[in-house]
Amino acid sequence: MKRSDETDRKATVGKRAAEFLVDSSDLLDTVKRTVEQHYRVVAEPNSDHAMHYLDTFDWRLYRSSWILYATHNKSGQKLVLETREGGMLQSIVVAELPLFAQDLPAGRLHEAIGDLIEPRRLLAHAHMRVGEQTLRVLNADEKTVVRLVLQTRALRTSARENTDTLLPAVVRVVPVKGYVEEHHMLSAFLENEFGLSAVPQCAFVSAMQSAGLTPGGYKSKVTISLRPQMRADDAVRAIHQSLLDIILANADGVRHNLDPEFLHDFRVAIRATRSALRQIKGVFPDNEAKHFSNEFKWLGAATGSVRDLDVFLLKMEAFRAELPTDMRNDLGPLEKYLHVHHDKEHHHLVDTLDSRRYRALMDDWSTFLGNPAPVETGTCHGAAQPVVELASDRIWRTYRRVWRRARKIDEETPAEALHALRIECKKLRYLLEFFSSLYPRDEMRALIQPLKQLQTTLGNFNDREVQQLNLRRIANEMYQERLASADSLLAMGRLMDHLQQEQLEELKRIHTRFATFSQPDNREQYRRTFKRSVEEAH
Amino acid sequence: MRVLAAYNIKGGTGKTATAVNLAYLSAYYGARTLVWDLDPQGAATFYFRMPERRGGGKRHIRGKQDLDSLIRGTDFEMLDLLRASFAYRNLDQTLAETRKPLERFAKLIRPLTKDYDYLIFDCPPGINLVSESIFFASEALLVPTIPTTLSVRCLDLLTEHLERNGPQSLRVLPFFSMVDLRKSLHKTICNAAPGKGVRFLKTRIPYASVVEQMGVRRAPVSVFAARSAVDYAYRALWDEIQIELDAPAATRAGQDLQRQTQAPGS
C-alpha cells in the first residue's frame, strides 16, 4: 500500500478499543460488579447477536489488514469494517449481506475494499454467537465517557462446521472521542485490579486461530521452501503436492461456481502441474509422468470453455463502457447468450468433477506423491541429484529458449509466434516460482518482475486475439439462431474493432517490455544465478 | 462529507431539534456524523450532556486552534459534537475581523472532510455574517418552518435574499415543523404549499411534547421515544433529505437557486 493511502486510512479510522480476554464467566461477573462499584455506570440491556466473519476465499481483506464482519440481531444487521489493529472505518446498517463488491453499500466501505475483493465472493469463514452487555461509564453530567463491552462468545468455522468452540469472554474498553484519560483510566483499572492484559490482535482472528482455522492460510501460488541439497525427486514431489493442495482447495468453489477466481486458480495449478511434469524430466519414471501429464491435460481442457465465458462476462462492464451510450443496451442479448452458455458449460464441468476419471486422477496422483518409489536408475537418472542443480539447469535452458524466440520478434511477427513465446515465458515463470526458495529472494524478485510484465503484455495480446475469434463465432451462432438483432450485431462489431485496436496497442508494448526483459543487466543476472550454478555442479 | 445546516432566520422553530435528531439518525444508520453547535445558547450541547465551552470561541474560528481537538464523542457511536461556546455571541464580530469572512467556515471544515460523512451545523437565528459564511460552506439548508404567517414570511425573506446573494450551489430544503393540524391556520398553510419558488419537503414534524422532553431526557427523541409519531417523522425526514440530496436537478424539491425563474409553488 502506498504511503498516502496509509495516511488516509489512519485519518479515517477511529481510535482503537483495548481488548482483554477473560477466561471464566465468573470473572466476567466480578469485572462487571467491580466496575459498577467504582464508577457511575449505566448497564444497557443484554443483547444476543450473531457475527459472521467475511472475507474472500484467498483472504484478500485479511492480507490487506482489514477485518470485515456482519452482525445481526432482532433489530437488523450491520456491516462493520475495521483495521486489523482495531480501528473502525465504518459500521453501516444493511438490508442484506453483500456477496460481491457490487453489493457493498456505496461510500467509504465500498471505496476501501470494493476493488480489492473484485471479482471474488465474500464468504463467511466463521460465525460467532455473542452475548453482549454494554456498560456506559458516565461523568458528573451523566454523559458517557467510555464504554465497557462484555462479551461471551462461541465460534463455528468453515473448517469445523458442526462444532461450536467456546471461547474466552472478552472485555472491550471502547474509547469515546475526546475522553482519552477516562479510557486509559479504565484500561489501567482492569489491568491492575484483575491482572488482565490487552489482546494484541482482533479477537475474531485469535478466535479463528484457536478453532483451527488459519486466516490468510490459502495461497494461490506454490510457497514451499526447498533446501538446495534436497534430493530432486523429493523437492519436485513437494512442489506437486503444493499444487495439488491448490487444486483440491478450489474444487468446491469451482463446482458451486462461487466466483470466477476459483476456476482460475484451479486451472493455473493444473497447468503448472502439467508444465512441471513435462519440463522437469528425469525425476519421475517417464511412463508415469506421461500418464499424469495426459490426464491433467484432459482436466485442463475440460475447464477451458467456462473460463473463456468467465473472462467475457467479467469484461462486459468494460465492453459496455467502450460503446456510445445509445448502443450499450444492444449488448444485452450477448450477455444473455454468455450466461446461458456459461450455465451449460459449467454443468459439463461439474459432470467432469463428478466423473470416475477425475476421482481416479486425484486419488492416483495423491498416492503417487505420497509413496515415493525408490528408483534411481533408468528414466529417473536425475532423481537423486541436489535439487538446486536440476533447478538451475532447467531455468537456464528455458531462459535461453525464451531469449532466442523473443529476439526474433518484430512488427511482422505473426500471432502464432507470439503465442508460442507466451507459452515459453509461462514455463520459465513457473520454474522461477517453483524453485524461488533456492535462490536469494531479492534476485528472484528482480528477475520475475520484467518477465511478469512481458507476460502480461503477451497475455493481453493473446486474450484480445482469442476474444475476437470467440466474438465472431458467437455473433455467427446468434445470427443463425436468431438471437441477435441487427443492432446487437453492430454493437458486437464495434467491440471487435475495439479489441483489435487494443491488440495493436499491446503489440507496440511488447517491444518495450522485451527491451526491459533483455537488458544486459537482466541477462547477466540469469547467467550469474543459474548458469554458474550449473557449471559449478559439473 | 456532506454539509447541512439547520437554519432559520426566525428563532424557536425547531432548528436544534432538527440538527440533534437527524444527526442521531445519520449516525444510527452508520454514517460518521458531526454536529457543530454554533448557537451561544448551546442547546444542542446541552442535549448531548456536555457543558458549553467557556471562552476559546475565537481562536479556532481564526484558525489558531485545531478543530479536531475540540470535538467530543457523544453518548452515541459515530456521532460527535463540536460544542458551543458562550463566546459565539460575538461570532459575527470575530468573523468580521478575519480575512475573507464569507469563506471562513468552508475553510475551517476542510480538514474534517476525511473524518466525517455528515456535518450538521446547528445555527443561531438571524441573518448576518455568520449565516452568510455558513451558506457558503453548506450543501443544503434544512429550514424547519412553523405553519404560521410570520414563519412563512421569514422563509420568503430568506429565499429572496439567497436568490440575490446566495451561493449558486446551495439548496434550501424547508419542511413544516411543530405542526398541529387541529389548528385551522396550520392546516390551511400546510395545504396551501406556500413559499416563493420553494417546494416544501413532504415530511412534516408534528407538534408533540416529546420534543420538549429532549431537554429533560437530554437525548434525541428516537432514543427515549422510539416509535413515537415524532420519531417516525424524523426518520421519514432523514430519508427524504437523503433522496433529495441525490436527486437529479429536474426532480428536486426545495429551492434550486440555479433555476430561480421557476414559477411559485411548482
PDB file of C-alpha atoms in Angstrom, chain A residues 105-292:
ATOM      1  CA  PRO A 105     -23.117  -0.166   0.234  1.00  0.00           C
ATOM      2  CA  ALA A 106     -21.830   2.873  -1.635  1.00  0.00           C
ATOM      3  CA  GLY A 107     -19.485   5.105   0.300  1.00  0.00           C
ATOM      4  CA  ARG A 108     -16.342   4.631   2.297  1.00  0.00           C
ATOM      5  CA  LEU A 109     -16.628   0.924   2.794  1.00  0.00           C
ATOM      6  CA  HIS A 110     -17.004   0.388  -0.925  1.00  0.00           C
ATOM      7  CA  GLU A 111     -14.122   2.715  -1.668  1.00  0.00           C
ATOM      8  CA  ALA A 112     -11.863   0.950   0.816  1.00  0.00           C
ATOM      9  CA  ILE A 113     -12.395  -2.665  -0.236  1.00  0.00           C
ATOM     10  CA  GLY A 114     -14.506  -2.770  -3.438  1.00  0.00           C
ATOM     11  CA  ASP A 115     -11.598  -3.013  -5.874  1.00  0.00           C
ATOM     12  CA  LEU A 116      -9.664  -5.228  -3.516  1.00  0.00           C
ATOM     13  CA  ILE A 117     -12.205  -8.046  -3.471  1.00  0.00           C
ATOM     14  CA  GLU A 118     -13.338  -7.767  -7.095  1.00  0.00           C
ATOM     15  CA  PRO A 119     -14.326 -10.235  -8.620  1.00  0.00           C
ATOM     16  CA  ARG A 120     -14.367 -12.552  -5.639  1.00  0.00           C
ATOM     17  CA  ARG A 121     -17.299 -13.557  -3.496  1.00  0.00           C
ATOM     18  CA  LEU A 122     -17.354 -12.759   0.199  1.00  0.00           C
ATOM     19  CA  LEU A 123     -17.555 -15.987   2.165  1.00  0.00           C
ATOM     20  CA  ALA A 124     -18.374 -16.380   5.831  1.00  0.00           C
ATOM     21  CA  HIS A 125     -15.222 -18.048   7.160  1.00  0.00           C
ATOM     22  CA  ALA A 126     -16.500 -18.145  10.714  1.00  0.00           C
ATOM     23  CA  HIS A 127     -19.639 -17.472  12.693  1.00  0.00           C
ATOM     24  CA  MET A 128     -19.682 -16.304  16.246  1.00  0.00           C
ATOM     25  CA  ARG A 129     -22.606 -16.165  18.665  1.00  0.00           C
ATOM     26  CA  VAL A 130     -22.124 -13.307  21.053  1.00  0.00           C
ATOM     27  CA  GLY A 131     -23.927 -12.462  24.257  1.00  0.00           C
ATOM     28  CA  GLU A 132     -23.168  -8.839  24.961  1.00  0.00           C
ATOM     29  CA  GLN A 133     -23.689  -6.220  27.585  1.00  0.00           C
ATOM     30  CA  THR A 134     -22.506  -2.643  27.385  1.00  0.00           C
ATOM     31  CA  LEU A 135     -21.742  -0.633  30.478  1.00  0.00           C
ATOM     32  CA  ARG A 136     -21.642   3.086  29.815  1.00  0.00           C
ATOM     33  CA  VAL A 137     -19.353   4.833  32.243  1.00  0.00           C
ATOM     34  CA  LEU A 138     -20.677   8.317  32.992  1.00  0.00           C
ATOM     35  CA  ASN A 139     -19.240  11.558  34.262  1.00  0.00           C
ATOM     36  CA  ALA A 140     -20.958  14.020  36.597  1.00  0.00           C
ATOM     37  CA  ASP A 141     -23.203  15.250  33.739  1.00  0.00           C
ATOM     38  CA  GLU A 142     -24.283  11.632  33.220  1.00  0.00           C
ATOM     39  CA  LYS A 143     -22.514  11.812  29.897  1.00  0.00           C
ATOM     40  CA  THR A 144     -20.907   8.659  28.508  1.00  0.00           C
ATOM     41  CA  VAL A 145     -17.127   8.993  28.624  1.00  0.00           C
ATOM     42  CA  VAL A 146     -16.060   5.411  27.949  1.00  0.00           C
ATOM     43  CA  ARG A 147     -17.846   2.146  27.141  1.00  0.00           C
ATOM     44  CA  LEU A 148     -17.141  -1.242  28.566  1.00  0.00           C
ATOM     45  CA  VAL A 149     -18.435  -4.067  26.411  1.00  0.00           C
ATOM     46  CA  LEU A 150     -18.610  -7.526  27.991  1.00  0.00           C
ATOM     47  CA  GLN A 151     -18.966 -10.419  25.582  1.00  0.00           C
ATOM     48  CA  THR A 152     -19.360 -14.167  25.889  1.00  0.00           C
ATOM     49  CA  ARG A 153     -18.634 -15.986  22.657  1.00  0.00           C
ATOM     50  CA  ALA A 154     -18.912 -19.295  20.816  1.00  0.00           C
ATOM     51  CA  LEU A 155     -17.349 -19.868  17.406  1.00  0.00           C
ATOM     52  CA  ARG A 156     -18.123 -22.063  14.429  1.00  0.00           C
ATOM     53  CA  THR A 157     -15.723 -22.101  11.486  1.00  0.00           C
ATOM     54  CA  SER A 158     -15.865 -23.308   7.921  1.00  0.00           C
ATOM     55  CA  ALA A 159     -13.141 -25.777   8.956  1.00  0.00           C
ATOM     56  CA  ARG A 160     -15.269 -27.464  11.656  1.00  0.00           C
ATOM     57  CA  GLU A 161     -18.827 -26.966  10.607  1.00  0.00           C
ATOM     58  CA  ASN A 162     -20.732 -28.796  13.270  1.00  0.00           C
ATOM     59  CA  THR A 163     -18.895 -27.917  16.435  1.00  0.00           C
ATOM     60  CA  ASP A 164     -19.090 -24.800  18.487  1.00  0.00           C
ATOM     61  CA  THR A 165     -15.856 -23.797  20.121  1.00  0.00           C
ATOM     62  CA  LEU A 166     -16.418 -21.951  23.375  1.00  0.00           C
ATOM     63  CA  LEU A 167     -14.086 -19.015  23.536  1.00  0.00           C
ATOM     64  CA  PRO A 168     -12.794 -16.951  26.426  1.00  0.00           C
ATOM     65  CA  ALA A 169     -15.033 -13.978  27.162  1.00  0.00           C
ATOM     66  CA  VAL A 170     -13.891 -10.574  26.019  1.00  0.00           C
ATOM     67  CA  VAL A 171     -13.914  -7.232  27.750  1.00  0.00           C
ATOM     68  CA  ARG A 172     -13.576  -4.310  25.364  1.00  0.00           C
ATOM     69  CA  VAL A 173     -12.863  -0.818  26.570  1.00  0.00           C
ATOM     70  CA  VAL A 174     -14.205   1.402  23.811  1.00  0.00           C
ATOM     71  CA  PRO A 175     -12.999   4.995  23.869  1.00  0.00           C
ATOM     72  CA  VAL A 176     -15.238   8.000  23.304  1.00  0.00           C
ATOM     73  CA  LYS A 177     -13.593  10.759  21.278  1.00  0.00           C
ATOM     74  CA  GLY A 178     -12.189  13.491  23.449  1.00  0.00           C
ATOM     75  CA  TYR A 179     -12.156  11.380  26.624  1.00  0.00           C
ATOM     76  CA  VAL A 180      -8.729   9.816  26.366  1.00  0.00           C
ATOM     77  CA  GLU A 181      -7.948   9.950  30.069  1.00  0.00           C
ATOM     78  CA  GLU A 182     -11.075   8.076  31.041  1.00  0.00           C
ATOM     79  CA  HIS A 183     -10.204   5.342  28.545  1.00  0.00           C
ATOM     80  CA  HIS A 184      -6.691   5.000  29.935  1.00  0.00           C
ATOM     81  CA  MET A 185      -8.000   5.062  33.462  1.00  0.00           C
ATOM     82  CA  LEU A 186     -10.475   2.247  32.951  1.00  0.00           C
ATOM     83  CA  SER A 187      -7.979   0.123  30.970  1.00  0.00           C
ATOM     84  CA  ALA A 188      -5.406   0.566  33.701  1.00  0.00           C
ATOM     85  CA  PHE A 189      -8.028  -0.267  36.324  1.00  0.00           C
ATOM     86  CA  LEU A 190      -8.775  -3.596  34.627  1.00  0.00           C
ATOM     87  CA  GLU A 191      -5.103  -4.398  34.239  1.00  0.00           C
ATOM     88  CA  ASN A 192      -4.291  -3.637  37.856  1.00  0.00           C
ATOM     89  CA  GLU A 193      -7.385  -4.993  39.526  1.00  0.00           C
ATOM     90  CA  PHE A 194      -7.665  -8.279  37.619  1.00  0.00           C
ATOM     91  CA  GLY A 195      -4.276  -8.708  36.005  1.00  0.00           C
ATOM     92  CA  LEU A 196      -5.857  -8.683  32.559  1.00  0.00           C
ATOM     93  CA  SER A 197      -3.614  -7.916  29.630  1.00  0.00           C
ATOM     94  CA  ALA A 198      -4.739  -6.425  26.357  1.00  0.00           C
ATOM     95  CA  VAL A 199      -5.187  -8.773  23.368  1.00  0.00           C
ATOM     96  CA  PRO A 200      -2.654  -7.847  20.702  1.00  0.00           C
ATOM     97  CA  GLN A 201      -4.935  -8.515  17.721  1.00  0.00           C
ATOM     98  CA  CYS A 202      -8.571  -8.643  16.701  1.00  0.00           C
ATOM     99  CA  ALA A 203     -10.412 -11.074  18.968  1.00  0.00           C
ATOM    100  CA  PHE A 204     -12.195 -12.605  15.973  1.00  0.00           C
ATOM    101  CA  VAL A 205      -8.878 -13.534  14.388  1.00  0.00           C
ATOM    102  CA  SER A 206      -7.435 -15.074  17.536  1.00  0.00           C
ATOM    103  CA  ALA A 207     -10.735 -16.922  17.964  1.00  0.00           C
ATOM    104  CA  MET A 208     -10.495 -18.426  14.475  1.00  0.00           C
ATOM    105  CA  GLN A 209      -6.933 -19.484  15.126  1.00  0.00           C
ATOM    106  CA  SER A 210      -7.889 -21.197  18.330  1.00  0.00           C
ATOM    107  CA  ALA A 211     -10.651 -23.032  16.448  1.00  0.00           C
ATOM    108  CA  GLY A 212      -8.208 -24.438  13.913  1.00  0.00           C
ATOM    109  CA  LEU A 213      -8.636 -22.008  11.034  1.00  0.00           C
ATOM    110  CA  THR A 214      -5.664 -20.085   9.700  1.00  0.00           C
ATOM    111  CA  PRO A 215      -6.631 -16.658   8.431  1.00  0.00           C
ATOM    112  CA  GLY A 216      -4.540 -15.864   5.369  1.00  0.00           C
ATOM    113  CA  GLY A 217      -3.815 -19.582   5.046  1.00  0.00           C
ATOM    114  CA  TYR A 218      -4.743 -20.132   1.419  1.00  0.00           C
ATOM    115  CA  LYS A 219      -2.281 -19.029  -1.230  1.00  0.00           C
ATOM    116  CA  SER A 220      -2.774 -19.485  -4.963  1.00  0.00           C
ATOM    117  CA  LYS A 221       0.952 -19.950  -5.578  1.00  0.00           C
ATOM    118  CA  VAL A 222       3.487 -22.551  -4.583  1.00  0.00           C
ATOM    119  CA  THR A 223       5.072 -21.222  -1.409  1.00  0.00           C
ATOM    120  CA  ILE A 224       7.061 -24.174  -0.107  1.00  0.00           C
ATOM    121  CA  SER A 225      10.661 -23.665   0.866  1.00  0.00           C
ATOM    122  CA  LEU A 226      13.228 -26.088  -0.503  1.00  0.00           C
ATOM    123  CA  ARG A 227      16.741 -26.799   0.638  1.00  0.00           C
ATOM    124  CA  PRO A 228      19.371 -26.674  -2.149  1.00  0.00           C
ATOM    125  CA  GLN A 229      20.821 -30.088  -1.332  1.00  0.00           C
ATOM    126  CA  MET A 230      17.470 -31.911  -1.161  1.00  0.00           C
ATOM    127  CA  ARG A 231      17.013 -34.842  -3.498  1.00  0.00           C
ATOM    128  CA  ALA A 232      15.462 -33.533  -6.678  1.00  0.00           C
ATOM    129  CA  ASP A 233      12.604 -36.042  -6.655  1.00  0.00           C
ATOM    130  CA  ASP A 234      11.645 -35.119  -3.079  1.00  0.00           C
ATOM    131  CA  ALA A 235      11.673 -31.438  -3.946  1.00  0.00           C
ATOM    132  CA  VAL A 236       9.634 -31.883  -7.116  1.00  0.00           C
ATOM    133  CA  ARG A 237       7.170 -34.062  -5.265  1.00  0.00           C
ATOM    134  CA  ALA A 238       6.756 -31.319  -2.664  1.00  0.00           C
ATOM    135  CA  ILE A 239       6.104 -28.798  -5.430  1.00  0.00           C
ATOM    136  CA  HIS A 240       3.470 -31.086  -6.940  1.00  0.00           C
ATOM    137  CA  GLN A 241       1.875 -31.666  -3.567  1.00  0.00           C
ATOM    138  CA  SER A 242       1.576 -27.944  -3.052  1.00  0.00           C
ATOM    139  CA  LEU A 243      -0.093 -27.597  -6.478  1.00  0.00           C
ATOM    140  CA  LEU A 244      -2.422 -30.493  -5.725  1.00  0.00           C
ATOM    141  CA  ASP A 245      -3.439 -28.780  -2.490  1.00  0.00           C
ATOM    142  CA  ILE A 246      -4.390 -25.706  -4.516  1.00  0.00           C
ATOM    143  CA  ILE A 247      -6.388 -27.818  -6.984  1.00  0.00           C
ATOM    144  CA  LEU A 248      -8.287 -29.567  -4.201  1.00  0.00           C
ATOM    145  CA  ALA A 249      -8.856 -26.368  -2.226  1.00  0.00           C
ATOM    146  CA  ASN A 250     -10.560 -24.777  -5.213  1.00  0.00           C
ATOM    147  CA  ALA A 251     -12.594 -27.720  -6.452  1.00  0.00           C
ATOM    148  CA  ASP A 252     -15.627 -26.960  -4.295  1.00  0.00           C
ATOM    149  CA  GLY A 253     -15.727 -23.326  -5.335  1.00  0.00           C
ATOM    150  CA  VAL A 254     -15.479 -24.428  -8.976  1.00  0.00           C
ATOM    151  CA  ARG A 255     -18.257 -26.936  -8.519  1.00  0.00           C
ATOM    152  CA  HIS A 256     -20.600 -24.374  -6.956  1.00  0.00           C
ATOM    153  CA  ASN A 257     -19.457 -21.570  -9.218  1.00  0.00           C
ATOM    154  CA  LEU A 258     -18.926 -19.279  -6.237  1.00  0.00           C
ATOM    155  CA  ASP A 259     -16.832 -16.829  -8.211  1.00  0.00           C
ATOM    156  CA  PRO A 260     -14.616 -16.994 -11.297  1.00  0.00           C
ATOM    157  CA  GLU A 261     -11.357 -16.940  -9.359  1.00  0.00           C
ATOM    158  CA  PHE A 262     -11.848 -20.481  -8.067  1.00  0.00           C
ATOM    159  CA  LEU A 263     -11.724 -21.813 -11.600  1.00  0.00           C
ATOM    160  CA  HIS A 264      -8.851 -19.502 -12.442  1.00  0.00           C
ATOM    161  CA  ASP A 265      -6.678 -20.795  -9.595  1.00  0.00           C
ATOM    162  CA  PHE A 266      -7.809 -24.360 -10.297  1.00  0.00           C
ATOM    163  CA  ARG A 267      -6.733 -24.064 -13.927  1.00  0.00           C
ATOM    164  CA  VAL A 268      -3.438 -22.354 -13.197  1.00  0.00           C
ATOM    165  CA  ALA A 269      -2.487 -25.100 -10.732  1.00  0.00           C
ATOM    166  CA  ILE A 270      -3.402 -27.764 -13.298  1.00  0.00           C
ATOM    167  CA  ARG A 271      -1.369 -26.047 -15.990  1.00  0.00           C
ATOM    168  CA  ALA A 272       1.573 -25.596 -13.636  1.00  0.00           C
ATOM    169  CA  THR A 273       1.383 -29.284 -12.718  1.00  0.00           C
ATOM    170  CA  ARG A 274       1.484 -30.283 -16.366  1.00  0.00           C
ATOM    171  CA  SER A 275       4.249 -27.841 -17.087  1.00  0.00           C
ATOM    172  CA  ALA A 276       6.329 -29.288 -14.236  1.00  0.00           C
ATOM    173  CA  LEU A 277       5.647 -32.855 -15.357  1.00  0.00           C
ATOM    174  CA  ARG A 278       6.784 -32.111 -18.886  1.00  0.00           C
ATOM    175  CA  GLN A 279       9.715 -29.874 -18.137  1.00  0.00           C
ATOM    176  CA  ILE A 280      11.319 -31.417 -15.116  1.00  0.00           C
ATOM    177  CA  LYS A 281      12.326 -34.685 -16.642  1.00  0.00           C
ATOM    178  CA  GLY A 282      14.372 -37.452 -15.137  1.00  0.00           C
ATOM    179  CA  VAL A 283      12.959 -37.321 -11.633  1.00  0.00           C
ATOM    180  CA  PHE A 284       9.856 -39.496 -12.065  1.00  0.00           C
ATOM    181  CA  PRO A 285       9.502 -42.651 -14.183  1.00  0.00           C
ATOM    182  CA  ASP A 286       8.769 -41.491 -17.730  1.00  0.00           C
ATOM    183  CA  ASN A 287       5.667 -43.584 -18.268  1.00  0.00           C
ATOM    184  CA  GLU A 288       4.013 -42.326 -15.090  1.00  0.00           C
ATOM    185  CA  ALA A 289       4.923 -38.719 -15.785  1.00  0.00           C
ATOM    186  CA  LYS A 290       3.459 -39.077 -19.244  1.00  0.00           C
ATOM    187  CA  HIS A 291       0.271 -40.660 -17.956  1.00  0.00           C
ATOM    188  CA  PHE A 292      -0.370 -37.943 -15.380  1.00  0.00           C
TER     189      PHE A 292
END
